[in-house]
mmCIF file of C-alpha atoms in Angstrom:
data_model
loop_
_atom_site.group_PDB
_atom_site.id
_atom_site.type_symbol
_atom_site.label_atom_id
_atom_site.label_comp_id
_atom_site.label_asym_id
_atom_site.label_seq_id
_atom_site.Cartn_x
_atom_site.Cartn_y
_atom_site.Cartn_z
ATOM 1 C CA UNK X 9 -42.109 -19.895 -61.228
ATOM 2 C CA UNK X 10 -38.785 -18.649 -63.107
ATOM 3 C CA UNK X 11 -35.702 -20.068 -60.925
ATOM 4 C CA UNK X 12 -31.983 -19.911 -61.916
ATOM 5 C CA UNK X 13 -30.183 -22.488 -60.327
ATOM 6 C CA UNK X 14 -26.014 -21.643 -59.712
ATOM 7 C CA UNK X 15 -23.471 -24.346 -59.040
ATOM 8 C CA UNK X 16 -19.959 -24.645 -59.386
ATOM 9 C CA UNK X 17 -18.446 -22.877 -56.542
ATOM 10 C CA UNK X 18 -16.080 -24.004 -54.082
ATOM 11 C CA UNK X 19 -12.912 -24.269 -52.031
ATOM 12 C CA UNK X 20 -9.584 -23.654 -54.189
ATOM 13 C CA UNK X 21 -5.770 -22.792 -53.948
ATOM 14 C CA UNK X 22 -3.971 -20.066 -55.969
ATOM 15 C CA UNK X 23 -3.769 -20.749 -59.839
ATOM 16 C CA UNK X 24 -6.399 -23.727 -59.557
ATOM 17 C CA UNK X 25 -9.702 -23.748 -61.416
ATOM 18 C CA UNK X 26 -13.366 -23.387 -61.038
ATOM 19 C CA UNK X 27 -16.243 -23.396 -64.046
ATOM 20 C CA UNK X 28 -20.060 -22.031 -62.512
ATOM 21 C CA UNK X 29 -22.965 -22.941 -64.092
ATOM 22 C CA UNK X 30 -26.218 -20.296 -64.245
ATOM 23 C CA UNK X 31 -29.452 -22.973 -65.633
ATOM 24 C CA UNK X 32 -32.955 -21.351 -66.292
ATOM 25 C CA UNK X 33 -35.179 -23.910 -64.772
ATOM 26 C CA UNK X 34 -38.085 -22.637 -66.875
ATOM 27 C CA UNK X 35 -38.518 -23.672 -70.917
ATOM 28 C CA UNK X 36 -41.621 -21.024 -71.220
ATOM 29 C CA UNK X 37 -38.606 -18.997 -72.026
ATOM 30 C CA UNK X 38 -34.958 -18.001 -74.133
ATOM 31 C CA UNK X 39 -31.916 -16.928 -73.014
ATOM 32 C CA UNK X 40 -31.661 -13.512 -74.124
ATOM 33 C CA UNK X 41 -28.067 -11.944 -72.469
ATOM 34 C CA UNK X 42 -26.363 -13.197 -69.663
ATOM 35 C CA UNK X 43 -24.376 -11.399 -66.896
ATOM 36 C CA UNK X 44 -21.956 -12.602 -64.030
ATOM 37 C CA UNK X 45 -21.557 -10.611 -60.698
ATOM 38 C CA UNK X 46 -19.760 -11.301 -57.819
ATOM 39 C CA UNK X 47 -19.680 -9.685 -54.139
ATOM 40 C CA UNK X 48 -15.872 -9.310 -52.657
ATOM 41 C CA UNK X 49 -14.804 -9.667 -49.475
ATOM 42 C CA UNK X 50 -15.100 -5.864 -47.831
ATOM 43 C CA UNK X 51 -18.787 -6.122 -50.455
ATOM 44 C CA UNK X 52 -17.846 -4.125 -53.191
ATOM 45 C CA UNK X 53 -20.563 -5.456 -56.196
ATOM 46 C CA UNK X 54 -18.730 -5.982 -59.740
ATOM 47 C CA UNK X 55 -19.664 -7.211 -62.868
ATOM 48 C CA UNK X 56 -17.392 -9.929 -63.900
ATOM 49 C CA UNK X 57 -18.632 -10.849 -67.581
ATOM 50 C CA UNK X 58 -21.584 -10.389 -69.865
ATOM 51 C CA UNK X 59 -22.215 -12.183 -72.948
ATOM 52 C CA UNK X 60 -25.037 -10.556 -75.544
ATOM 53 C CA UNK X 61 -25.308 -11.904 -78.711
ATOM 54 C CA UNK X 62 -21.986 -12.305 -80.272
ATOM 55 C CA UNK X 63 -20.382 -9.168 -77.950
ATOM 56 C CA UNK X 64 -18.828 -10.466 -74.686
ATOM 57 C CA UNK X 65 -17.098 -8.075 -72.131
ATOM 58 C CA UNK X 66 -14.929 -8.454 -68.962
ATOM 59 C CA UNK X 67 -14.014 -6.978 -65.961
ATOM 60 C CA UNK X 68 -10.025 -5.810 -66.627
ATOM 61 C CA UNK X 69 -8.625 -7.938 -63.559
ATOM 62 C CA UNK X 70 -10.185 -10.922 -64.778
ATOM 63 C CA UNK X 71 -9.485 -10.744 -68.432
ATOM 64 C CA UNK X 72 -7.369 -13.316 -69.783
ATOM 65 C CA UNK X 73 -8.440 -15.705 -67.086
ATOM 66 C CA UNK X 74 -12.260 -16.090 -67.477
ATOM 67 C CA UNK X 75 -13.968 -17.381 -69.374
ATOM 68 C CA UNK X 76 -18.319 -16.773 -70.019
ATOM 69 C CA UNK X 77 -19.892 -19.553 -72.506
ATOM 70 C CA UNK X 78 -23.736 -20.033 -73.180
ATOM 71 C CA UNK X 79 -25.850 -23.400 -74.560
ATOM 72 C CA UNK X 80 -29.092 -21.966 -75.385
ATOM 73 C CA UNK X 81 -30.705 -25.492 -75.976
ATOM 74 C CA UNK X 82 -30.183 -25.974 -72.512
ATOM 75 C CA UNK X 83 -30.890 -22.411 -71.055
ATOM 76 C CA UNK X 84 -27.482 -22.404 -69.494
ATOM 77 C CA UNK X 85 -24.291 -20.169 -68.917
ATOM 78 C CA UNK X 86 -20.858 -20.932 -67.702
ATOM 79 C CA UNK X 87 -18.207 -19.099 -66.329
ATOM 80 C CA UNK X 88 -14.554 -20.460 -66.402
ATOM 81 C CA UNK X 89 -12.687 -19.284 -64.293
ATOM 82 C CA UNK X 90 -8.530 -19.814 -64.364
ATOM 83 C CA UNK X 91 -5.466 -19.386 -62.696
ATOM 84 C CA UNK X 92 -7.908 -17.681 -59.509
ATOM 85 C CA UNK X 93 -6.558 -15.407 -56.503
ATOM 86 C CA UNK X 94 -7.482 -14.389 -53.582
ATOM 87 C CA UNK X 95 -8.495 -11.540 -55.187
ATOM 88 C CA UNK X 96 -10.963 -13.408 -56.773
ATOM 89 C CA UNK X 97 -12.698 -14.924 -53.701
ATOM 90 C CA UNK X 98 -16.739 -13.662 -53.068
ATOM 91 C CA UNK X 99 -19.990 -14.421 -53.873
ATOM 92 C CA UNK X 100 -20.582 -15.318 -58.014
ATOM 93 C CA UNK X 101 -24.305 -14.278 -59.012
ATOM 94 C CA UNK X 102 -25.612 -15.168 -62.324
ATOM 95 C CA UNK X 103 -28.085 -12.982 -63.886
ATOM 96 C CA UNK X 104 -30.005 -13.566 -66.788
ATOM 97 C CA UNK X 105 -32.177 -11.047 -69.236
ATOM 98 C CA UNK X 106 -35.013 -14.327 -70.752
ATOM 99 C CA UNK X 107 -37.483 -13.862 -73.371
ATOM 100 C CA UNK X 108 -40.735 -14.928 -72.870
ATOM 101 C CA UNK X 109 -40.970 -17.750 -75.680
ATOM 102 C CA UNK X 110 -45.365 -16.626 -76.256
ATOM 103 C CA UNK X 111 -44.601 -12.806 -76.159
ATOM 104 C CA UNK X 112 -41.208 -11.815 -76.807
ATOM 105 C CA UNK X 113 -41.484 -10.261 -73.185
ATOM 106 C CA UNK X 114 -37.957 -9.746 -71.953
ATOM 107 C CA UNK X 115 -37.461 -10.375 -67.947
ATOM 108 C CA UNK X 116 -34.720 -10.548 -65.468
ATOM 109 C CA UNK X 117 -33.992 -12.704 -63.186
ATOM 110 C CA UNK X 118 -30.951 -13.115 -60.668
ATOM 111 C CA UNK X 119 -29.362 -17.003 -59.287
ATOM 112 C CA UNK X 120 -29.174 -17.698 -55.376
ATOM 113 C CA UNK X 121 -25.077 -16.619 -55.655
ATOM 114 C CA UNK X 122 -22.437 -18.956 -55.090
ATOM 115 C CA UNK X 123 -19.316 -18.976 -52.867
ATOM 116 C CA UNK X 124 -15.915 -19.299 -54.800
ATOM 117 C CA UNK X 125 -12.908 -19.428 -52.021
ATOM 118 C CA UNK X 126 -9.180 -19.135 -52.994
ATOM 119 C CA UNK X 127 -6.946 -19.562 -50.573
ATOM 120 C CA UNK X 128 -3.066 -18.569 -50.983
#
């Protein structure tokens, strides 16, 4: 069973800081490119970062201020997230895109979500 496991989310005030972690809790396989979502109040979906290979894009409102790392010997990405708003309050989902180590199979699989709070 492929699980992603999210933590990092919490309860801060304006300007303050947060970093979420995304692990693959499965070493059958690779991280192959990495993506971070969130879900705003009101719902609207966006896509926050993504990270393939060397190329790494952002969201315009939160460029400047976050941050997406990876540590492949650990099967793990990162978002850093600084100086947040309330803007930036929702529901962080990581998703990865893994390579099957055996095959070269390439799979996706989506984290629980975490709640990031910023309060003014």
């Amino acid at each position: 069973q492929v699980q992603l496991v999210e933590s990092g989310g919490g309860l801060v005030q304006t300007g303050e800081s947060l970093k979420l972690s995304c692990v693959l809790d499965n070493d059958e396989f690779s991280l192959h490119a990495m993506n971070w979502h969130r879900r705003l109040q009101g719902g609207m979906r966006e896509l926050v970062a993504s990270m393939n290979g060397d190329t790494t894009t952002y969201h315009d409102s939160v460029k400047g201020r976050f941050t997406v790392s990876r540590d492949y010997e650990r099967n793990a990405m990162f978002l850093q997230m600084d100086n947040l708003n309330p803007g930036d309050t929702g529901v962080y989902i990581c998703n990865m895109v893994v390579r099957r180590r055996r095959n070269g199979v390439l799979l996706g699989y989506w984290g629980q979500g975490t709640q990031v709070t910023v309060s003014s």
